[in-house]
PDB file of C-alpha atoms in Angstrom:
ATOM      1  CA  UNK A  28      16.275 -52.727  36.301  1.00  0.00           C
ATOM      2  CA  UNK A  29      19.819 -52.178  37.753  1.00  0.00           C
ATOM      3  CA  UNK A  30      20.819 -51.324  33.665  1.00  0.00           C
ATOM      4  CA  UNK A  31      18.437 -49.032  33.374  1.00  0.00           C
ATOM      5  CA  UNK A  32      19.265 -46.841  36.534  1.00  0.00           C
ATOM      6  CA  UNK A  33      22.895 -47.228  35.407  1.00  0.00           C
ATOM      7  CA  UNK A  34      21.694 -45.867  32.193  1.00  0.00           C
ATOM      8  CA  UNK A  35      19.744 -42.981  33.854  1.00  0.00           C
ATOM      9  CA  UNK A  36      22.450 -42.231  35.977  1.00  0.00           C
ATOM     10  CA  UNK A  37      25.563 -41.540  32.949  1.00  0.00           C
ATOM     11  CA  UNK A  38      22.512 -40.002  31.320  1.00  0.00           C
ATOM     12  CA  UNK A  39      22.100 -37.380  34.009  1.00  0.00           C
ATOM     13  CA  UNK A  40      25.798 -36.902  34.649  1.00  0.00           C
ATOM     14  CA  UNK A  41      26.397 -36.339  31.458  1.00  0.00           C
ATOM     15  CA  UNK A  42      24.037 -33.396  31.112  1.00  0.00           C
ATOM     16  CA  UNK A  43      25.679 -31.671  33.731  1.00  0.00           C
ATOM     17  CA  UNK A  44      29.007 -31.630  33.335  1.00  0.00           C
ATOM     18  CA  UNK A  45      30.439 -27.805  33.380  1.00  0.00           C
ATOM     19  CA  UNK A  46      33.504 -26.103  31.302  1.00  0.00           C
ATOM     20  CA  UNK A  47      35.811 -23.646  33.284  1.00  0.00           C
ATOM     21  CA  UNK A  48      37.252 -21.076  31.833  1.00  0.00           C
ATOM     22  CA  UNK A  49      36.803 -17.240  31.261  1.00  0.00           C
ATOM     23  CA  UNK A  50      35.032 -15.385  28.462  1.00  0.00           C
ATOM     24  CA  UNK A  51      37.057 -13.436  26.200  1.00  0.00           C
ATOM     25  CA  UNK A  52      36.688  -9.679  26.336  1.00  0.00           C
ATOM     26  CA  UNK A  53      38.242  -7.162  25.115  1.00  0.00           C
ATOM     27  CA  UNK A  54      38.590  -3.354  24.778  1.00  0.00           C
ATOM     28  CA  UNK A  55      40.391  -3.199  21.521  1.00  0.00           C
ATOM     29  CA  UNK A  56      37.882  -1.577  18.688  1.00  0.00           C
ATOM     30  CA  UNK A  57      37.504  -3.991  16.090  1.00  0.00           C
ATOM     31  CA  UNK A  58      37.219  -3.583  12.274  1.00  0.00           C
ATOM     32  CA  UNK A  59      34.672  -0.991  11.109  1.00  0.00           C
ATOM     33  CA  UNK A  60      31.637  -2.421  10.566  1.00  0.00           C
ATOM     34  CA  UNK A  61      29.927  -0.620   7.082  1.00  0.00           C
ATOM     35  CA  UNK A  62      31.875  -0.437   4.059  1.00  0.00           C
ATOM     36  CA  UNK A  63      32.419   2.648   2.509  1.00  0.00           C
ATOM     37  CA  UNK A  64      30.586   3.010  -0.932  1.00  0.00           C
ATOM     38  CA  UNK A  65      30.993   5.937  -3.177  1.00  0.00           C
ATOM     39  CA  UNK A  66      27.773   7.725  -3.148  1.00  0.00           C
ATOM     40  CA  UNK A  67      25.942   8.376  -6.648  1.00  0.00           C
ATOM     41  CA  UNK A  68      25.928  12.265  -7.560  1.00  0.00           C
ATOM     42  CA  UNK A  69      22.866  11.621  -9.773  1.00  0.00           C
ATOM     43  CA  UNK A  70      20.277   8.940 -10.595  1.00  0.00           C
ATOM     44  CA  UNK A  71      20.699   6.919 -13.736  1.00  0.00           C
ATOM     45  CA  UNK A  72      18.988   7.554 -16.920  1.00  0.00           C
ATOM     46  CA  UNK A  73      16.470   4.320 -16.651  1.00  0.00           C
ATOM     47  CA  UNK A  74      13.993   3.827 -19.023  1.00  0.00           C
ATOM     48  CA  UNK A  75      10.206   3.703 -17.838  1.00  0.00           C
ATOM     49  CA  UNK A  76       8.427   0.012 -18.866  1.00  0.00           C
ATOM     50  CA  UNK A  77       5.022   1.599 -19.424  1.00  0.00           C
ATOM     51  CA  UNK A  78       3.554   4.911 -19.865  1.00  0.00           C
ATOM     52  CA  UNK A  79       2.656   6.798 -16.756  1.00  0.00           C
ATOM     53  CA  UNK A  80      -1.158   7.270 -16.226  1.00  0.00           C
ATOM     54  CA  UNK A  81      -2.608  10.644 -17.058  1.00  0.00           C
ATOM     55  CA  UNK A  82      -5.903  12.313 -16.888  1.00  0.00           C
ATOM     56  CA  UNK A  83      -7.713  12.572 -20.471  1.00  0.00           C
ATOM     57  CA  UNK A  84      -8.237  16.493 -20.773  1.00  0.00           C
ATOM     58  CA  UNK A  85     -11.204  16.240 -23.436  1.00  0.00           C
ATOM     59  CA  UNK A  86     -13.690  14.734 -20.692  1.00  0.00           C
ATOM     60  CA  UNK A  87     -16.723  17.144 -21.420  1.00  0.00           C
ATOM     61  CA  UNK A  88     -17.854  18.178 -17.328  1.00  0.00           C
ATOM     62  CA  UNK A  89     -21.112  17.176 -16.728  1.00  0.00           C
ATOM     63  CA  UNK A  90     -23.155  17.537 -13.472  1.00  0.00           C
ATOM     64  CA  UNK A  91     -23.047  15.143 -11.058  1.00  0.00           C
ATOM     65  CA  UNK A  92     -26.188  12.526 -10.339  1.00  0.00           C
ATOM     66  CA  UNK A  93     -28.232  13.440  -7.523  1.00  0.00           C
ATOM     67  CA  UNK A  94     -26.957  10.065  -5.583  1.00  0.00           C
ATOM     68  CA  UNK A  95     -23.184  10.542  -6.165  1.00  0.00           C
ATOM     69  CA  UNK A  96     -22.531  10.912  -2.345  1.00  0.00           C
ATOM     70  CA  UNK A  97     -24.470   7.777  -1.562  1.00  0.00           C
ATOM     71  CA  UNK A  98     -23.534   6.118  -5.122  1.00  0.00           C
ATOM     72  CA  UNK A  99     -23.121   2.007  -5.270  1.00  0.00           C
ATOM     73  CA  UNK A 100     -20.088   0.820  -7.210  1.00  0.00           C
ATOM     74  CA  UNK A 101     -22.130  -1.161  -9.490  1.00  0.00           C
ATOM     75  CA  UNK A 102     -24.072   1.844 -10.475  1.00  0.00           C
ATOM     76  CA  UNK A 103     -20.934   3.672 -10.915  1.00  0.00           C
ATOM     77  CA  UNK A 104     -19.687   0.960 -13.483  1.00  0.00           C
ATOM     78  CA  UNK A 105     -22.507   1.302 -15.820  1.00  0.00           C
ATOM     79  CA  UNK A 106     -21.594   5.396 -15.869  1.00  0.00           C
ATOM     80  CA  UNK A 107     -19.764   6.878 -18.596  1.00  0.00           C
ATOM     81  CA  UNK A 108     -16.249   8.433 -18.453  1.00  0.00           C
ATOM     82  CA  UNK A 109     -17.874  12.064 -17.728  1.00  0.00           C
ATOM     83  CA  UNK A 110     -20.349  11.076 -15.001  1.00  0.00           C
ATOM     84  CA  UNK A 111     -17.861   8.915 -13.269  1.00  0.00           C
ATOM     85  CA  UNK A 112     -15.190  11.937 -13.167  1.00  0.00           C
ATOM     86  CA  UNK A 113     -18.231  14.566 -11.974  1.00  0.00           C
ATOM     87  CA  UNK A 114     -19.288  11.560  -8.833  1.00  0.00           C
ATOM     88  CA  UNK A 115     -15.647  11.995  -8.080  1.00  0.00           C
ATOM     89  CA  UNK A 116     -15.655  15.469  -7.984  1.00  0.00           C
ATOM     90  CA  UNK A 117     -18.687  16.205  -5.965  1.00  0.00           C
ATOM     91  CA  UNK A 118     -17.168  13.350  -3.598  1.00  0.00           C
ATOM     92  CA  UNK A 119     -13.536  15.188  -3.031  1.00  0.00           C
ATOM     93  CA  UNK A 120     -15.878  18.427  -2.598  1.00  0.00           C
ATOM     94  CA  UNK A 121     -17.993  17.176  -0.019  1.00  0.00           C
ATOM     95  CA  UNK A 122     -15.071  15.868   2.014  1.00  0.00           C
ATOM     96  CA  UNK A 123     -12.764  19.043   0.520  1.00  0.00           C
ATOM     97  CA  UNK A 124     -10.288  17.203  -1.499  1.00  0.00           C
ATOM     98  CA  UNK A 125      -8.309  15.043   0.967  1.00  0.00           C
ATOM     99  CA  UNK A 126      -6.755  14.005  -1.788  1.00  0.00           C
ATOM    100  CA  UNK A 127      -4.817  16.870  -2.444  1.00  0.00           C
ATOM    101  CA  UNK A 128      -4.198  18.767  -5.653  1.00  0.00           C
ATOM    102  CA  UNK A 129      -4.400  15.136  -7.756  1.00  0.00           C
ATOM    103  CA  UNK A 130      -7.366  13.917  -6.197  1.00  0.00           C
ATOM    104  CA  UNK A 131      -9.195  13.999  -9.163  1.00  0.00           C
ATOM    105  CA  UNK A 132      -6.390  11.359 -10.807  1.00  0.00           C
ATOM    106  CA  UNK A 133      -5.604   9.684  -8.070  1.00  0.00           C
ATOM    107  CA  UNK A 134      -9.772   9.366  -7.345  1.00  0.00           C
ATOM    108  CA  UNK A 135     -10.265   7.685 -11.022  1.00  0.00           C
ATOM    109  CA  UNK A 136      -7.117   5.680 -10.518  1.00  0.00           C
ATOM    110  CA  UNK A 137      -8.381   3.853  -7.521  1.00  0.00           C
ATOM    111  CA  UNK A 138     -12.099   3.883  -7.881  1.00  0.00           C
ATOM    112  CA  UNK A 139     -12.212   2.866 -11.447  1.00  0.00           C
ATOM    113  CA  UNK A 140     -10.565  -0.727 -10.701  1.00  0.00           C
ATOM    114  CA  UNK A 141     -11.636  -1.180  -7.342  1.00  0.00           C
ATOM    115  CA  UNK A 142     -15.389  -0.778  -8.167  1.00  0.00           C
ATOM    116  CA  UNK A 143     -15.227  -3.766 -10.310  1.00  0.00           C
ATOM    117  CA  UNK A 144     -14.269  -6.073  -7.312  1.00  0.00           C
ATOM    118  CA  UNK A 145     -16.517  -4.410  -4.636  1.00  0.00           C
ATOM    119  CA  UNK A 146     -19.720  -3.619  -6.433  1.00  0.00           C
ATOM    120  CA  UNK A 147     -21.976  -3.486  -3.188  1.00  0.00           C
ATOM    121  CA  UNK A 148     -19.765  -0.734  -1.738  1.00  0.00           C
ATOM    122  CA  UNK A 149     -20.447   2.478  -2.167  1.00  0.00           C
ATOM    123  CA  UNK A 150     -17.730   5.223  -4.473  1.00  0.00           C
ATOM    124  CA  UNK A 151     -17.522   7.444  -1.225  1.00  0.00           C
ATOM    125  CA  UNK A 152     -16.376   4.184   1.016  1.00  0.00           C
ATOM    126  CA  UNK A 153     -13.803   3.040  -1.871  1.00  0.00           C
ATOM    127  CA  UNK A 154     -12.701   6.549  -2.063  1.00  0.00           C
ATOM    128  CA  UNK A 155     -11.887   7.736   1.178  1.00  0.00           C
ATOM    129  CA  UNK A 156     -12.655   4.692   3.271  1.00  0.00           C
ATOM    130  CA  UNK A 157     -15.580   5.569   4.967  1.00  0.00           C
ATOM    131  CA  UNK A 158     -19.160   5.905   4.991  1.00  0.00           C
ATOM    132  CA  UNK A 159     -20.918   8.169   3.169  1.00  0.00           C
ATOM    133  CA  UNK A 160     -22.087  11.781   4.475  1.00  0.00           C
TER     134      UNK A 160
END
């Protein structure tokens, strides 16, 4: 028992022992801290991987179904290229194009794919993220 207290004890003493001295300060500026880089007058000439996405211009306009506004994605995937532009359309009309002056490409560009993995929801909700008029 007398060990163990003797233990304890350096244990305890140990853990407390303190350093003097001071901690160094100083006024003096120090190196600069960013490196200077030249800056690029122009971007570089990079190729593009893939061809960027356009709108087809030969889509014949077609009136849109009497349900567009309320429209389940699972109908909408069963619609051909046409109807599934004019459900867009009457969409970004109802809601006046917060889209801005691409919201019919940027519309088919995110409804198109994201109808196949939410077919309960409906266009207007994957659209513009929320419910329907």
């Amino acid at each position: 028992m007398t060990a163990a207290a003797l233990v304890c004890l350096g244990l305890v003493t140990g853990c407390v022992r303190t350093t003097t001295g001071t901690v160094a300060q100083t006024t003096e500026p120090g190196p600069p801290l960013t490196t200077s880089r030249p800056t690029p007058t122009a971007l570089p000439d990079l190729p593009i991987p893939f061809p960027l996405p356009t709108r087809r211009t030969d889509v014949p306009e077609v009136p849109a179904p009497p349900n567009a506004l309320t429209m389940k994605c699972s109908e909408f995937n069963e619609l051909d290229e046409a109807t599934k532009l004019a459900v867009i359309r009457a969409i970004l009309a109802a809601q006046e194009n917060p889209l801005g002056p691409n919201g019919e490409l940027v519309g088919q560009l995110m409804v198109d794919p994201l109808c196949q993995f939410l077919p309960d929801a409906t266009v207007n909700e994957v659209l513009l993220g929320g419910s329907p008029p």
